Structures are given as structure tokens and as C-alpha cells.
Tab-separated table of C-alpha atoms in Angstrom:
chain	number	residue	atom	x	y	z
A	1	UNK	CA	-52.038	10.135	109.814
A	2	UNK	CA	-51.907	12.971	106.810
A	3	UNK	CA	-52.826	16.230	108.427
A	4	UNK	CA	-55.546	16.823	105.408
A	5	UNK	CA	-57.788	14.101	106.038
A	6	UNK	CA	-57.884	15.329	109.564
A	7	UNK	CA	-61.682	16.528	110.602
A	8	UNK	CA	-61.833	20.031	111.677
A	9	UNK	CA	-64.131	21.381	114.478
A	10	UNK	CA	-66.375	24.002	113.606
A	11	UNK	CA	-66.565	26.237	116.385
A	12	UNK	CA	-70.267	27.941	117.053
A	13	UNK	CA	-69.236	31.526	116.337
A	14	UNK	CA	-67.844	30.243	112.603
A	15	UNK	CA	-70.763	28.760	112.064
A	16	UNK	CA	-73.179	32.231	113.248
A	17	UNK	CA	-70.734	34.450	111.112
A	18	UNK	CA	-70.265	31.848	107.843
A	19	UNK	CA	-74.541	32.770	108.471
A	20	UNK	CA	-74.070	35.809	108.460
A	21	UNK	CA	-72.124	36.629	106.036
A	22	UNK	CA	-74.147	34.373	103.229
A	23	UNK	CA	-77.444	36.452	104.630
A	24	UNK	CA	-75.040	39.757	103.346
A	25	UNK	CA	-74.021	38.149	99.885
A	26	UNK	CA	-77.900	36.764	99.209
A	27	UNK	CA	-79.447	39.987	100.067
A	28	UNK	CA	-81.308	39.180	102.953
A	29	UNK	CA	-79.112	42.185	104.596
A	30	UNK	CA	-78.716	44.715	101.566
A	31	UNK	CA	-75.463	47.063	101.958
A	32	UNK	CA	-75.879	50.166	103.999
A	33	UNK	CA	-78.980	47.982	106.105
A	34	UNK	CA	-78.638	47.520	109.652
A	35	UNK	CA	-78.809	44.387	111.300
A	36	UNK	CA	-80.466	43.044	114.406
A	37	UNK	CA	-79.702	43.919	117.972
A	38	UNK	CA	-76.971	41.025	119.565
A	39	UNK	CA	-80.279	39.974	121.551
A	40	UNK	CA	-82.071	39.565	118.812
A	41	UNK	CA	-78.795	37.553	116.844
A	42	UNK	CA	-78.808	35.484	119.450
A	43	UNK	CA	-82.225	34.031	119.605
A	44	UNK	CA	-82.432	33.760	115.755
A	45	UNK	CA	-79.568	31.690	115.753
A	46	UNK	CA	-79.764	29.703	119.416
A	47	UNK	CA	-76.703	30.934	120.640
A	48	UNK	CA	-75.619	33.272	124.022
A	49	UNK	CA	-75.168	36.594	122.810
A	50	UNK	CA	-71.057	36.081	123.157
A	51	UNK	CA	-71.194	34.445	120.309
A	52	UNK	CA	-72.818	36.583	118.134
A	53	UNK	CA	-70.498	39.585	119.228
A	54	UNK	CA	-67.192	37.126	118.064
A	55	UNK	CA	-68.750	36.760	114.526
A	56	UNK	CA	-69.653	40.439	114.454
A	57	UNK	CA	-66.238	41.202	115.484
A	58	UNK	CA	-64.795	38.815	112.167
A	59	UNK	CA	-66.812	40.336	110.209
A	60	UNK	CA	-66.326	43.797	111.261
A	61	UNK	CA	-62.473	42.900	110.655
A	62	UNK	CA	-62.836	41.620	107.457
A	63	UNK	CA	-64.945	45.155	106.458
A	64	UNK	CA	-68.015	43.211	105.775
A	65	UNK	CA	-70.131	44.925	109.095
A	66	UNK	CA	-69.557	48.096	110.595
A	67	UNK	CA	-70.181	48.389	114.622
A	68	UNK	CA	-70.882	52.104	115.561
A	69	UNK	CA	-70.949	52.841	119.300
A	70	UNK	CA	-74.027	53.558	120.627
A	71	UNK	CA	-76.357	52.699	117.025
A	72	UNK	CA	-76.135	49.484	116.057
A	73	UNK	CA	-74.052	47.061	113.349
A	74	UNK	CA	-74.180	48.419	109.718
A	75	UNK	CA	-73.985	45.998	106.123
A	76	UNK	CA	-71.518	48.127	105.008
A	77	UNK	CA	-70.933	48.658	101.031
A	78	UNK	CA	-67.982	46.381	99.369
A	79	UNK	CA	-65.973	47.975	97.795
A	80	UNK	CA	-62.698	46.179	96.287
A	81	UNK	CA	-60.390	48.694	95.595
A	82	UNK	CA	-60.518	50.440	98.626
A	83	UNK	CA	-58.785	46.540	100.096
A	84	UNK	CA	-56.873	45.948	97.423
A	85	UNK	CA	-54.793	49.679	98.151
A	86	UNK	CA	-54.649	48.679	101.843
A	87	UNK	CA	-52.737	45.879	101.204
A	88	UNK	CA	-50.806	47.866	98.203
A	89	UNK	CA	-47.818	47.563	100.321
A	90	UNK	CA	-47.208	43.645	100.745
A	91	UNK	CA	-47.635	42.715	97.719
A	92	UNK	CA	-46.466	45.666	95.504
A	93	UNK	CA	-43.024	43.641	94.829
A	94	UNK	CA	-40.255	44.952	92.944
A	95	UNK	CA	-41.012	41.859	90.395
A	96	UNK	CA	-44.181	43.087	90.076
A	97	UNK	CA	-43.790	46.467	89.158
A	98	UNK	CA	-40.918	44.651	86.859
A	99	UNK	CA	-44.132	42.934	84.936
A	100	UNK	CA	-46.686	46.092	84.989
A	101	UNK	CA	-45.424	47.860	81.785
A	102	UNK	CA	-46.122	43.806	80.214
A	103	UNK	CA	-49.410	43.981	81.960
A	104	UNK	CA	-50.783	47.353	80.710
A	105	UNK	CA	-49.507	46.607	77.261
A	106	UNK	CA	-51.789	43.186	77.515
A	107	UNK	CA	-54.611	44.477	79.180
A	108	UNK	CA	-55.491	48.532	77.913
A	109	UNK	CA	-54.381	47.488	74.302
A	110	UNK	CA	-56.831	44.276	74.465
A	111	UNK	CA	-59.394	46.928	75.509
A	112	UNK	CA	-58.915	49.027	72.637
A	113	UNK	CA	-61.232	46.452	70.433
A	114	UNK	CA	-63.964	46.115	73.489
A	115	UNK	CA	-63.529	50.444	74.216
A	116	UNK	CA	-64.322	50.893	70.568
A	117	UNK	CA	-67.379	48.695	70.468
A	118	UNK	CA	-69.171	49.077	73.497
A	119	UNK	CA	-68.505	52.655	74.962
A	120	UNK	CA	-71.365	54.848	76.190
A	121	UNK	CA	-71.486	58.044	74.487
A	122	UNK	CA	-71.281	59.755	78.288
A	123	UNK	CA	-68.058	57.958	78.944
A	124	UNK	CA	-66.257	59.127	76.233
A	125	UNK	CA	-67.001	62.810	77.170
A	126	UNK	CA	-66.260	61.840	80.251
A	127	UNK	CA	-62.926	60.289	78.936
A	128	UNK	CA	-62.335	63.599	76.511
A	129	UNK	CA	-62.780	65.451	80.279
A	130	UNK	CA	-59.646	63.327	81.653
A	131	UNK	CA	-58.183	64.795	79.132
A	132	UNK	CA	-58.503	68.229	79.042
A	133	UNK	CA	-58.099	68.441	82.800
A	134	UNK	CA	-54.546	66.592	82.353
A	135	UNK	CA	-53.892	69.500	79.382
A	136	UNK	CA	-54.416	72.156	82.066
A	137	UNK	CA	-52.654	70.616	84.705
A	138	UNK	CA	-49.789	69.760	82.914
A	139	UNK	CA	-49.660	73.788	81.576
A	140	UNK	CA	-49.864	74.905	85.086
A	141	UNK	CA	-46.998	72.414	86.440
A	142	UNK	CA	-45.078	74.394	84.256
A	143	UNK	CA	-46.410	78.076	85.929
A	144	UNK	CA	-45.842	77.511	89.437
A	145	UNK	CA	-42.636	77.817	91.439
A	146	UNK	CA	-42.001	76.493	94.557
A	147	UNK	CA	-41.201	72.748	94.819
A	148	UNK	CA	-44.773	71.787	96.718
A	149	UNK	CA	-46.405	73.165	94.214
A	150	UNK	CA	-45.096	71.313	91.927
A	151	UNK	CA	-45.370	68.117	93.209
A	152	UNK	CA	-48.660	68.707	94.581
A	153	UNK	CA	-49.170	69.173	90.659
A	154	UNK	CA	-46.946	66.208	89.479
A	155	UNK	CA	-49.587	63.761	91.244
A	156	UNK	CA	-52.826	65.699	89.712
A	157	UNK	CA	-51.216	64.459	86.847
A	158	UNK	CA	-51.032	61.309	87.484
A	159	UNK	CA	-54.541	60.722	89.108
A	160	UNK	CA	-56.120	62.751	86.106
A	161	UNK	CA	-54.212	60.050	83.768
A	162	UNK	CA	-55.352	56.740	86.357
A	163	UNK	CA	-59.172	58.211	85.873
A	164	UNK	CA	-58.541	58.400	82.073
A	165	UNK	CA	-57.184	54.407	81.928
A	166	UNK	CA	-60.297	53.375	84.630
A	167	UNK	CA	-62.759	55.168	81.939
A	168	UNK	CA	-61.147	53.093	79.181
A	169	UNK	CA	-61.432	49.763	80.897
A	170	UNK	CA	-65.078	51.053	81.930
A	171	UNK	CA	-65.906	51.122	78.135
A	172	UNK	CA	-64.988	47.492	77.934
A	173	UNK	CA	-68.481	46.674	79.786
A	174	UNK	CA	-66.094	43.442	81.038
A	175	UNK	CA	-66.568	43.324	84.767
A	176	UNK	CA	-63.384	40.965	84.932
A	177	UNK	CA	-61.265	43.029	83.022
A	178	UNK	CA	-62.113	46.110	84.891
A	179	UNK	CA	-61.733	43.751	88.364
A	180	UNK	CA	-57.990	43.086	86.850
A	181	UNK	CA	-57.474	46.542	86.409
A	182	UNK	CA	-58.600	47.382	89.843
A	183	UNK	CA	-56.141	44.677	91.521
A	184	UNK	CA	-53.297	46.019	89.776
A	185	UNK	CA	-54.483	49.784	90.946
A	186	UNK	CA	-51.563	50.404	92.690
A	187	UNK	CA	-48.240	48.783	90.306
A	188	UNK	CA	-50.563	50.584	87.498
A	189	UNK	CA	-50.128	54.261	89.303
A	190	UNK	CA	-46.700	54.011	90.535
A	191	UNK	CA	-45.727	52.978	87.261
A	192	UNK	CA	-47.727	55.684	85.962
A	193	UNK	CA	-46.118	58.182	88.186
A	194	UNK	CA	-42.026	56.840	87.575
A	195	UNK	CA	-43.291	57.412	83.348
A	196	UNK	CA	-44.779	60.937	84.680
A	197	UNK	CA	-41.223	62.114	86.187
A	198	UNK	CA	-39.450	60.877	83.239
A	199	UNK	CA	-42.080	63.151	80.622
A	200	UNK	CA	-42.982	66.002	83.203
A	201	UNK	CA	-39.315	67.217	84.299
A	202	UNK	CA	-38.353	68.009	80.728
A	203	UNK	CA	-37.813	71.725	81.107
A	204	UNK	CA	-38.292	72.036	77.484
A	205	UNK	CA	-41.980	70.594	77.876
A	206	UNK	CA	-41.812	69.084	74.620
A	207	UNK	CA	-42.226	65.341	76.128
A	208	UNK	CA	-45.760	66.433	77.835
A	209	UNK	CA	-46.797	68.174	74.743
A	210	UNK	CA	-46.301	64.550	73.275
A	211	UNK	CA	-47.677	63.132	75.981
A	212	UNK	CA	-50.955	65.035	76.084
A	213	UNK	CA	-51.477	64.354	71.695
A	214	UNK	CA	-51.529	60.939	72.792
A	215	UNK	CA	-54.193	61.170	75.421
A	216	UNK	CA	-56.253	63.275	72.845
A	217	UNK	CA	-55.387	60.872	70.196
A	218	UNK	CA	-56.986	57.529	72.199
A	219	UNK	CA	-60.438	59.787	72.628
A	220	UNK	CA	-60.269	60.820	68.847
A	221	UNK	CA	-59.481	56.904	68.046
A	222	UNK	CA	-62.064	55.350	70.083
A	223	UNK	CA	-64.528	58.212	68.651
A	224	UNK	CA	-63.621	57.274	64.954
A	225	UNK	CA	-63.610	53.528	65.570
A	226	UNK	CA	-60.268	53.264	64.634
A	227	UNK	CA	-58.340	50.037	66.542
A	228	UNK	CA	-55.063	50.235	65.225
A	229	UNK	CA	-54.853	54.269	66.053
A	230	UNK	CA	-56.007	53.388	69.705
A	231	UNK	CA	-53.887	50.818	70.250
A	232	UNK	CA	-51.019	52.424	69.031
A	233	UNK	CA	-51.975	55.368	71.141
A	234	UNK	CA	-52.301	53.325	74.362
A	235	UNK	CA	-49.158	51.680	73.896
A	236	UNK	CA	-46.831	55.419	73.478
A	237	UNK	CA	-49.058	56.553	76.795
A	238	UNK	CA	-47.753	52.979	78.639
A	239	UNK	CA	-44.383	53.677	77.477
A	240	UNK	CA	-44.161	50.444	75.226
A	241	UNK	CA	-42.643	50.665	71.950
A	242	UNK	CA	-44.626	50.381	68.845
């Protein structure tokens, strides 16, 4: 008999877990709210407390709920980026890293048109703030003497750059594009770090000057509404040939 025709048995814990998950999704139990006690839940669902406890443990493991000893169980605001980052080492393979440049070229250059048409003034200001912070940190890098100080400064430039690119995607007002960027956040961060290492280790600092200028060029192009210039600056930032 084909295995896909077998009827799967559903336990009481499975049913309670699914019902509780639905109640979180539909807002019956909103984020940060406290759930009823195990005893109250058992009575509500018509099961014993052990069944409720198993269901709670499963939802805790999924990061949907958090049980605090001596306090109770709370709904956790869902943080997609956090969950993806925790899994990064399992899915960021060499093949994924090889595909990152092409992926960024598609996603981020496509974002330029939408960002120009849909960005809010405060988002443009946030992008400009990233540009200034990036310029200051790169300049600071060349004043540092110890390897540890330089490494910490280098990582800050990567973090600032990542915030810049995240702001670009937020400007699109397209939730799926933002989600796609979040899904690829860790390989993008590693790709940015690889590019940054090549640029910032130039003793003359000339590569960094071009790099900093490209960040400002994206913000300037968005402000002017120049799609072609914006795409060109983005391609330079992510190290794609014109």
C-alpha cells in the first residue's frame, strides 16, 4: 500500500498545539500577552494538563511562546530575521555564497525604481545617516593601530552597510522584497564583508574613497529620482560590473 495513502493518527497534543497556534495567528492571544494557566487551558480544551504541557513545549521550541518559571507563558513577537540568522550556518553553503552576487544584482537594482517612487522623507534621511556613519567609520579605521581595533571597526562598517541596504529595501514598500532580503541577510552580510575586506585593506585608502562615494551616490540618485544613476551606484556597491 502506498505510504502516502496511510491515515496519520493525530494525538490530543497535536490538536491542542494546532489550536493554540491558530489563536496566536488570529490575534486571540496577541504578542506579549500572557496565556491562561495550564489548568485553565486543560479545562478549556477538555484535555489533561500533561497534554497542554506537551503542546506548550512544542510552541516554545518553535519560538512562538515563552514559558517563564514562576510567572507564566507569554506570546513572543515573531522575529523572522532572528530565526533565519540562527539557522544561517545550516543553509549558507558555498553554493549559496556563489549565488549571492547574482541575487543581490537582481533584488537590489530592482529595488531602485520602487525606492525612488515610494520612499518616505525619513527613510531617505536614515539612508543619508548611514552614509555619514559609514564615511566616518572608514576614516576612523585608518587611524587605528592595533589589529583588534581595526577588526572591530571593520565589522562596524559591514553592519552600517547592511543597515543601508536594508533601508533601501524598506523604501520599496514591498513586503515580499523585504522578506526576500531578510531571508538572504546572512549570505549578503558575508558577501559584503568579503567585498569590504578587499576595499578597506588598500593602504592608500583610494578604494575606500570610491566605496564611500558610491553609498552617497545611491542616496543622491534616489533624492533626484534618477533610476539609471541609482542602479549604477548600487551595482558598484555590490561589486557588479557596469
